[in-house]
Tab-separated table of C-alpha atoms and ligand atoms in Angstrom:
chain	number	residue	atom	x	y	z
A	1	UNK	CA	41.897	-40.852	85.454
A	2	UNK	CA	41.690	-44.121	87.268
A	3	UNK	CA	44.899	-46.045	87.865
A	4	UNK	CA	44.899	-49.260	85.831
A	5	UNK	CA	45.212	-52.716	87.378
A	6	UNK	CA	48.796	-53.884	87.821
A	7	UNK	CA	50.429	-55.611	84.870
A	8	UNK	CA	51.787	-58.292	87.224
A	9	UNK	CA	48.254	-59.166	88.338
A	10	UNK	CA	47.152	-59.603	84.725
A	11	UNK	CA	50.236	-61.702	83.929
A	12	UNK	CA	49.615	-63.982	86.921
A	13	UNK	CA	45.993	-64.465	85.903
A	14	UNK	CA	47.016	-65.082	82.308
A	15	UNK	CA	49.517	-67.716	83.464
A	16	UNK	CA	46.742	-69.515	85.336
A	17	UNK	CA	44.302	-69.304	82.424
A	18	UNK	CA	46.889	-70.565	79.924
A	19	UNK	CA	47.611	-73.496	82.275
A	20	UNK	CA	44.101	-74.851	81.649
A	21	UNK	CA	44.134	-76.756	78.374
A	22	UNK	CA	40.814	-75.505	77.063
A	23	UNK	CA	41.187	-76.697	73.484
A	24	UNK	CA	37.617	-76.626	72.141
A	25	UNK	CA	37.333	-80.442	72.196
A	26	UNK	CA	38.058	-80.494	75.955
A	27	UNK	CA	36.150	-79.355	79.035
A	28	UNK	CA	36.512	-75.745	80.212
A	29	UNK	CA	35.028	-76.445	83.651
A	30	UNK	CA	38.332	-76.130	85.543
A	31	UNK	CA	38.927	-72.691	84.053
A	32	UNK	CA	35.343	-71.634	84.793
A	33	UNK	CA	35.629	-72.915	88.396
A	34	UNK	CA	38.818	-70.883	88.820
A	35	UNK	CA	37.149	-67.704	87.505
A	36	UNK	CA	34.072	-68.304	89.643
A	37	UNK	CA	36.247	-68.751	92.766
A	38	UNK	CA	38.341	-65.717	91.948
A	39	UNK	CA	35.254	-63.511	91.502
A	40	UNK	CA	33.650	-65.008	94.611
A	41	UNK	CA	36.768	-63.926	96.502
A	42	UNK	CA	35.984	-60.355	95.409
A	43	UNK	CA	32.364	-60.702	96.510
A	44	UNK	CA	31.069	-61.150	92.964
A	45	UNK	CA	28.734	-64.090	92.287
A	46	UNK	CA	28.508	-65.770	88.874
A	47	UNK	CA	25.799	-67.646	87.017
A	48	UNK	CA	26.944	-70.658	85.004
A	49	UNK	CA	25.177	-71.775	81.837
A	50	UNK	CA	26.210	-75.416	81.350
A	51	UNK	CA	26.308	-77.223	78.017
A	52	UNK	CA	23.790	-80.036	77.404
A	53	UNK	CA	26.334	-82.742	78.287
A	54	UNK	CA	27.507	-80.799	81.354
A	55	UNK	CA	31.166	-80.864	80.233
A	56	UNK	CA	31.429	-77.142	79.546
A	57	UNK	CA	29.885	-73.949	80.811
A	58	UNK	CA	29.543	-70.251	80.130
A	59	UNK	CA	29.896	-67.788	82.982
A	60	UNK	CA	27.967	-64.571	83.503
A	61	UNK	CA	28.860	-62.264	86.392
A	62	UNK	CA	27.731	-58.758	87.239
A	63	UNK	CA	29.573	-56.093	89.197
A	64	UNK	CA	27.428	-53.166	90.328
A	65	UNK	CA	23.684	-52.590	90.245
A	66	UNK	CA	21.043	-51.345	87.902
A	67	UNK	CA	19.777	-51.885	84.397
A	68	UNK	CA	21.806	-52.052	81.199
A	69	UNK	CA	25.512	-51.887	81.737
A	70	UNK	CA	28.582	-52.814	79.762
A	71	UNK	CA	29.298	-56.464	78.922
A	72	UNK	CA	32.906	-57.579	78.548
A	73	UNK	CA	32.853	-60.808	76.599
A	74	UNK	CA	35.498	-63.409	75.848
A	75	UNK	CA	35.653	-67.071	74.828
A	76	UNK	CA	37.548	-69.488	77.037
A	77	UNK	CA	38.324	-72.111	74.393
A	78	UNK	CA	41.324	-72.174	72.101
A	79	UNK	CA	42.420	-74.028	68.986
A	80	UNK	CA	44.525	-77.241	69.129
A	81	UNK	CA	48.332	-77.216	69.203
A	82	UNK	CA	48.403	-80.485	67.248
A	83	UNK	CA	51.093	-80.508	64.590
A	84	UNK	CA	52.470	-77.102	65.637
A	85	UNK	CA	56.103	-76.606	66.587
A	86	UNK	CA	56.349	-74.486	69.737
A	87	UNK	CA	59.546	-73.051	71.223
A	88	UNK	CA	58.172	-73.464	74.770
A	89	UNK	CA	55.328	-75.464	76.317
A	90	UNK	CA	52.087	-73.959	74.940
A	91	UNK	CA	50.306	-74.408	78.289
A	92	UNK	CA	52.998	-72.690	80.395
A	93	UNK	CA	53.021	-68.911	80.070
A	94	UNK	CA	56.535	-67.892	79.049
A	95	UNK	CA	57.801	-64.319	78.744
A	96	UNK	CA	60.492	-63.489	76.197
A	97	UNK	CA	61.343	-59.982	74.976
A	98	UNK	CA	58.170	-58.326	76.207
A	99	UNK	CA	55.970	-61.033	74.718
A	100	UNK	CA	53.870	-63.522	76.649
A	101	UNK	CA	53.804	-66.859	74.848
A	102	UNK	CA	51.214	-69.588	75.294
A	103	UNK	CA	48.149	-71.081	73.610
A	104	UNK	CA	45.265	-68.639	73.887
A	105	UNK	CA	47.357	-65.697	75.136
A	106	UNK	CA	46.221	-63.639	72.171
A	107	UNK	CA	42.937	-65.413	71.340
A	108	UNK	CA	41.656	-64.576	73.875
A	109	UNK	CA	42.816	-65.293	77.381
A	110	UNK	CA	44.829	-62.049	77.419
A	111	UNK	CA	41.559	-60.126	77.328
A	112	UNK	CA	39.924	-62.329	79.978
A	113	UNK	CA	42.998	-61.963	82.234
A	114	UNK	CA	42.863	-58.162	81.815
A	115	UNK	CA	39.156	-58.101	82.702
A	116	UNK	CA	39.705	-60.310	85.767
A	117	UNK	CA	42.700	-58.229	86.866
A	118	UNK	CA	40.501	-55.118	86.600
A	119	UNK	CA	37.599	-56.679	88.521
A	120	UNK	CA	38.844	-55.410	91.931
A	121	UNK	CA	38.940	-51.915	90.422
A	122	UNK	CA	35.392	-52.301	89.038
A	123	UNK	CA	34.290	-53.558	92.440
A	124	UNK	CA	35.896	-50.591	94.227
A	125	UNK	CA	34.268	-48.051	91.891
A	126	UNK	CA	30.804	-46.654	92.602
A	127	UNK	CA	29.427	-47.587	89.173
A	128	UNK	CA	26.418	-45.766	87.778
A	129	UNK	CA	25.635	-48.831	85.663
A	130	UNK	CA	26.900	-52.407	86.029
A	131	UNK	CA	29.811	-54.137	84.329
A	132	UNK	CA	29.053	-57.689	83.209
A	133	UNK	CA	31.677	-60.361	82.591
A	134	UNK	CA	30.705	-62.964	79.988
A	135	UNK	CA	32.827	-66.025	79.266
A	136	UNK	CA	31.813	-68.547	76.611
A	137	UNK	CA	33.122	-71.844	75.175
A	138	UNK	CA	33.211	-73.448	71.720
A	139	UNK	CA	33.723	-70.123	69.932
A	140	UNK	CA	36.340	-71.785	67.755
A	141	UNK	CA	33.791	-74.361	66.601
A	142	UNK	CA	31.088	-72.183	65.117
A	143	UNK	CA	30.445	-69.863	68.080
A	144	UNK	CA	28.347	-72.691	69.511
A	145	UNK	CA	28.771	-72.162	73.254
A	146	UNK	CA	27.705	-68.549	73.564
A	147	UNK	CA	24.291	-69.238	72.012
A	148	UNK	CA	22.619	-70.828	75.084
A	149	UNK	CA	23.928	-67.943	77.235
A	150	UNK	CA	22.639	-65.334	74.789
A	151	UNK	CA	19.287	-67.146	74.787
A	152	UNK	CA	18.970	-66.420	78.527
A	153	UNK	CA	19.792	-62.718	78.230
A	154	UNK	CA	16.689	-60.727	78.977
A	155	UNK	CA	15.141	-63.815	80.625
A	156	UNK	CA	17.050	-64.780	83.787
A	157	UNK	CA	20.266	-62.963	82.812
A	158	UNK	CA	20.490	-59.159	82.569
A	159	UNK	CA	20.704	-57.521	79.158
A	160	UNK	CA	23.857	-55.436	78.756
A	161	UNK	CA	23.314	-52.120	76.987
A	162	UNK	CA	26.615	-52.641	75.166
A	163	UNK	CA	28.837	-55.671	74.661
A	164	UNK	CA	32.572	-55.316	74.034
A	165	UNK	CA	34.069	-58.464	72.538
A	166	UNK	CA	37.776	-58.554	73.311
A	167	UNK	CA	38.988	-60.581	70.330
A	168	UNK	CA	42.528	-59.667	69.265
A	169	UNK	CA	42.279	-56.440	67.251
A	170	UNK	CA	45.488	-54.788	68.549
A	171	UNK	CA	43.011	-52.569	70.460
A	172	UNK	CA	41.663	-51.201	67.170
A	173	UNK	CA	37.912	-50.628	66.981
A	174	UNK	CA	36.215	-53.195	64.747
A	175	UNK	CA	32.642	-52.455	63.696
A	176	UNK	CA	32.103	-55.166	61.092
A	177	UNK	CA	33.120	-58.697	60.199
A	178	UNK	CA	32.347	-61.319	57.626
A	179	UNK	CA	29.845	-64.138	57.907
A	180	UNK	CA	30.889	-67.799	57.874
A	181	UNK	CA	28.851	-70.653	56.430
A	182	UNK	CA	30.200	-74.191	56.475
A	183	UNK	CA	28.726	-76.776	54.114
A	184	UNK	CA	29.113	-80.504	53.591
A	185	UNK	CA	28.700	-81.904	50.093
A	186	UNK	CA	28.189	-85.656	49.795
A	187	UNK	CA	28.567	-87.547	46.519
A	188	UNK	CA	27.103	-91.032	46.252
A	189	UNK	CA	28.131	-92.924	43.120
A	190	UNK	CA	28.463	-96.644	42.424
A	191	UNK	CA	31.188	-99.032	43.452
A	192	UNK	CA	32.914	-101.217	40.827
A	193	UNK	CA	36.115	-103.203	40.276
A	194	UNK	CA	38.704	-100.740	39.064
A	195	UNK	CA	39.349	-102.915	35.980
A	196	UNK	CA	35.823	-101.980	34.832
A	197	UNK	CA	35.463	-98.308	35.781
A	198	UNK	CA	32.687	-97.706	33.229
A	199	UNK	CA	30.164	-99.762	35.204
A	200	UNK	CA	30.789	-97.635	38.310
A	201	UNK	CA	30.288	-93.971	39.160
A	202	UNK	CA	33.450	-92.578	40.665
A	203	UNK	CA	32.395	-90.373	43.581
A	204	UNK	CA	35.892	-88.906	44.000
A	205	UNK	CA	36.073	-87.823	40.359
A	206	UNK	CA	32.651	-86.183	40.681
A	207	UNK	CA	33.752	-84.432	43.880
A	208	UNK	CA	36.820	-83.129	42.032
A	209	UNK	CA	34.552	-81.493	39.425
A	210	UNK	CA	32.418	-79.929	42.140
A	211	UNK	CA	35.515	-78.559	43.859
A	212	UNK	CA	36.729	-77.093	40.586
A	213	UNK	CA	33.339	-75.403	40.273
A	214	UNK	CA	33.649	-73.999	43.818
A	215	UNK	CA	37.004	-72.497	42.867
A	216	UNK	CA	35.448	-71.026	39.736
A	217	UNK	CA	32.526	-69.559	41.709
A	218	UNK	CA	35.078	-68.096	44.138
A	219	UNK	CA	36.776	-66.257	41.265
A	220	UNK	CA	33.376	-64.892	40.129
A	221	UNK	CA	32.688	-63.700	43.658
A	222	UNK	CA	36.076	-62.019	43.961
A	223	UNK	CA	35.580	-60.219	40.651
A	224	UNK	CA	32.075	-59.040	41.522
A	225	UNK	CA	32.719	-57.577	44.970
A	226	UNK	CA	34.904	-54.845	46.399
A	227	UNK	CA	34.579	-53.614	49.966
A	228	UNK	CA	37.938	-52.071	50.932
A	229	UNK	CA	37.061	-52.255	54.640
A	230	UNK	CA	37.841	-55.975	54.490
A	231	UNK	CA	40.986	-57.857	53.603
A	232	UNK	CA	40.531	-59.418	51.105
A	233	UNK	CA	37.835	-56.946	49.962
A	234	UNK	CA	35.479	-59.696	48.711
A	235	UNK	CA	33.844	-62.917	49.917
A	236	UNK	CA	35.971	-66.053	49.792
A	237	UNK	CA	35.210	-69.744	49.410
A	238	UNK	CA	37.446	-72.721	49.999
A	239	UNK	CA	37.378	-76.474	50.481
A	240	UNK	CA	38.956	-77.570	53.747
A	241	UNK	CA	38.423	-81.292	54.184
A	242	UNK	CA	37.829	-84.284	51.906
A	243	UNK	CA	37.214	-87.958	52.552
A	244	UNK	CA	36.379	-90.787	50.177
A	245	UNK	CA	37.197	-94.158	48.679
A	246	UNK	CA	38.331	-97.486	50.105
A	247	UNK	CA	41.229	-98.808	48.031
A	248	UNK	CA	43.118	-98.023	44.806
A	249	UNK	CA	41.463	-100.982	43.040
A	250	UNK	CA	37.877	-100.012	43.850
A	251	UNK	CA	35.922	-97.323	42.004
A	252	UNK	CA	34.736	-95.310	45.021
A	253	UNK	CA	31.050	-95.046	45.824
A	254	UNK	CA	31.334	-92.298	48.431
A	255	UNK	CA	33.109	-89.004	48.740
A	256	UNK	CA	32.313	-86.052	50.948
A	257	UNK	CA	34.013	-82.739	51.403
A	258	UNK	CA	33.509	-79.716	53.605
A	259	UNK	CA	33.862	-76.179	52.412
A	260	UNK	CA	33.127	-72.703	53.638
A	261	UNK	CA	32.192	-69.252	52.509
A	262	UNK	CA	33.332	-66.149	54.339
A	263	UNK	CA	31.040	-63.533	52.984
A	264	UNK	CA	30.849	-59.774	53.240
A	265	UNK	CA	27.965	-58.567	55.432
A	266	UNK	CA	26.182	-57.416	52.237
A	267	UNK	CA	26.474	-60.702	50.281
A	268	UNK	CA	23.315	-62.833	49.875
A	269	UNK	CA	23.807	-66.068	51.787
A	270	UNK	CA	22.458	-68.908	49.628
A	271	UNK	CA	23.761	-67.890	46.206
A	272	UNK	CA	26.927	-69.989	46.065
A	273	UNK	CA	25.514	-73.293	47.399
A	274	UNK	CA	22.541	-73.054	45.061
A	275	UNK	CA	24.835	-72.245	42.106
A	276	UNK	CA	26.863	-75.339	42.983
A	277	UNK	CA	23.760	-77.525	43.133
A	278	UNK	CA	22.531	-76.102	39.788
A	279	UNK	CA	25.870	-77.125	38.297
A	280	UNK	CA	25.461	-80.603	39.825
A	281	UNK	CA	21.916	-81.035	38.439
A	282	UNK	CA	22.840	-79.744	35.002
A	283	UNK	CA	26.376	-81.000	34.357
A	284	UNK	CA	26.991	-84.006	36.610
A	285	UNK	CA	23.907	-85.910	37.746
A	286	UNK	CA	22.452	-86.787	34.298
A	287	UNK	CA	25.657	-88.656	33.315
A	288	UNK	CA	25.945	-90.308	36.746
A	289	UNK	CA	22.349	-91.550	36.613
A	290	UNK	CA	22.856	-93.189	33.238
A	291	UNK	CA	25.069	-95.676	35.091
A	292	UNK	CA	23.499	-95.622	38.553
A	293	UNK	CA	19.939	-94.355	38.974
A	294	UNK	CA	20.523	-93.977	42.737
A	295	UNK	CA	23.460	-91.577	42.331
A	296	UNK	CA	23.124	-88.371	44.361
A	297	UNK	CA	24.892	-85.126	45.185
A	298	UNK	CA	23.739	-83.390	48.333
A	299	UNK	CA	24.851	-80.207	50.056
A	300	UNK	CA	23.822	-79.359	53.586
A	301	UNK	CA	24.637	-76.391	55.786
A	302	UNK	CA	26.628	-77.349	58.873
A	303	UNK	CA	27.319	-74.227	60.875
A	304	UNK	CA	26.852	-70.584	60.291
A	305	UNK	CA	28.097	-67.530	62.147
A	306	UNK	CA	26.293	-64.308	61.287
A	307	UNK	CA	28.144	-61.304	59.934
A	308	UNK	CA	28.525	-58.265	62.119
A	309	UNK	CA	27.833	-54.755	60.923
A	310	UNK	CA	27.388	-52.092	63.577
A	311	UNK	CA	24.735	-49.559	62.582
A	312	UNK	CA	25.709	-45.909	62.087
A	313	UNK	CA	25.908	-43.996	65.389
A	314	UNK	CA	26.449	-47.232	67.271
A	315	UNK	CA	26.904	-46.571	70.999
A	316	UNK	CA	29.423	-49.389	71.550
A	317	UNK	CA	31.534	-48.173	68.629
A	318	UNK	CA	31.481	-44.612	69.974
A	319	UNK	CA	32.425	-45.890	73.445
A	320	UNK	CA	35.334	-47.995	72.154
A	321	UNK	CA	36.593	-45.094	70.055
A	322	UNK	CA	36.454	-42.781	73.058
A	323	UNK	CA	38.291	-45.304	75.259
A	324	UNK	CA	41.024	-46.090	72.727
A	325	UNK	CA	41.305	-42.600	71.276
A	326	UNK	CA	40.825	-44.105	67.804
A	327	UNK	CA	39.478	-41.815	65.106
A	328	UNK	CA	38.560	-44.583	62.674
A	329	UNK	CA	37.109	-48.084	62.648
A	330	UNK	CA	37.849	-51.133	60.500
A	331	UNK	CA	36.285	-54.386	59.400
A	332	UNK	CA	37.870	-57.829	59.728
A	333	UNK	CA	37.578	-61.089	57.826
A	334	UNK	CA	37.434	-63.392	60.848
A	335	UNK	CA	34.154	-63.944	62.622
A	336	UNK	CA	33.379	-63.357	66.288
A	337	UNK	CA	30.410	-63.595	68.624
A	338	UNK	CA	29.551	-59.945	67.854
A	339	UNK	CA	26.996	-60.808	65.159
A	340	UNK	CA	25.153	-63.133	67.558
A	341	UNK	CA	25.004	-60.491	70.313
A	342	UNK	CA	23.881	-57.867	67.830
A	343	UNK	CA	21.118	-60.209	66.541
A	344	UNK	CA	19.951	-60.749	70.116
A	345	UNK	CA	19.519	-57.026	70.710
A	346	UNK	CA	22.845	-56.370	72.458
A	347	UNK	CA	24.732	-53.768	70.394
A	348	UNK	CA	28.356	-54.889	70.096
A	349	UNK	CA	31.841	-53.798	69.157
A	350	UNK	CA	35.051	-55.819	68.829
A	351	UNK	CA	38.173	-54.475	70.514
A	352	UNK	CA	40.851	-56.386	72.387
A	353	UNK	CA	44.552	-56.932	72.953
A	354	UNK	CA	46.873	-58.914	70.682
A	355	UNK	CA	47.266	-59.263	66.946
A	356	UNK	CA	45.091	-61.731	65.006
A	357	UNK	CA	48.253	-62.682	63.077
A	358	UNK	CA	49.450	-64.542	66.201
A	359	UNK	CA	46.113	-66.207	66.946
A	360	UNK	CA	45.891	-69.933	66.145
A	361	UNK	CA	49.613	-70.010	65.234
A	362	UNK	CA	52.551	-71.796	66.870
A	363	UNK	CA	54.274	-69.532	69.418
A	364	UNK	CA	51.082	-67.536	69.903
A	365	UNK	CA	51.739	-64.494	72.060
A	366	UNK	CA	50.290	-61.272	73.378
A	367	UNK	CA	52.722	-58.451	74.032
A	368	UNK	CA	52.959	-56.937	77.506
A	369	UNK	CA	52.328	-53.540	75.862
A	370	UNK	CA	48.996	-54.796	74.444
A	371	UNK	CA	47.992	-56.204	77.807
A	372	UNK	CA	48.769	-52.838	79.411
A	373	UNK	CA	46.791	-50.990	76.729
A	374	UNK	CA	43.825	-53.237	77.552
A	375	UNK	CA	44.209	-52.617	81.305
A	376	UNK	CA	44.201	-48.868	80.655
A	377	UNK	CA	41.102	-49.227	78.436
A	378	UNK	CA	39.308	-51.059	81.260
A	379	UNK	CA	40.414	-48.526	83.899
A	380	UNK	CA	39.169	-45.677	81.699
A	381	UNK	CA	35.892	-47.571	81.273
A	382	UNK	CA	35.530	-47.773	85.072
A	383	UNK	CA	36.308	-44.051	85.362
A	384	UNK	CA	33.580	-43.233	82.813
A	385	UNK	CA	31.054	-45.331	84.670
A	386	UNK	CA	31.838	-43.746	88.039
A	387	UNK	CA	28.681	-42.163	89.399
B	1	ZN	ZN1	38.922	-65.778	69.267
């Protein structure tokens, strides 16, 4: 057995990482520069994959030589603290009762801190295959940032044989997750003075009917599916954002809303949006066009994150089970970058410290015990890879 990296080292690194406000809307370059410097100090060079506007970057670093290897992957961005009531400053790591509080501690700077704290150990081990460190951005906004880095894997970046994504799973082994598709539906009606509503087409009222239909389709979906590996065991749909109208005395011409489907890996993708548009064509548009021939209802896909389903006898799943001692795997309803890696020919598994229940919430934390479990996992990984 290899001795794990010191908890204090991981805590110090976590404190530094939490201190960078890497809310998805902001730059992550300061955090990336810190990681690059830290690894450089260990004699490990990194490749950065900048975003188009140059305000963000992914980092890819390799410890050890040879083909293949194990990728340890985490996203550097976190969700906003806007509107949340925190007991202590979200960007100052604060320890209370064995819990480390701060934005991103659980999702997923705790994992990145554990990997960085273990890097000296990886460096000191004669590895028979390399360990790669992958850090992305914009995971919280449709897994956007990892895509340009994945596109370079196998070109000018090495292709890991296995990728472990350290999203918060309480160190359970996750071999499947749902898919996410986000849609925008736009209703264009006809404006009128509210004293004469019959000469207008009220876009908000039409949107309300469409939303009711989405809720009805969601019930159909829930009744038709049952995969107990997921909670809930069926695909879900919900509306998350709506905008429309100008004033109470104007029949509104425009209304748009955004909605999403989180589907089981086995669910066909386009069924719900096309059912919604059939409903629009059949039950709404004919009436609207009697008043305004230009009236339209349009739905367009905005972002989509593929589902993840590890194949049977998956090497990464077997490795994560061996390292955690788990004798079973589970599925989760949140999405990760695992599906994208898997699609790109890098077999993946999801396993990391912290509980998803604390992710995105006020007073987000990772427990010291979870951090230590992750450090042990990484030390055992290094021991397995010792030549
Ligand atoms: Zn995450």
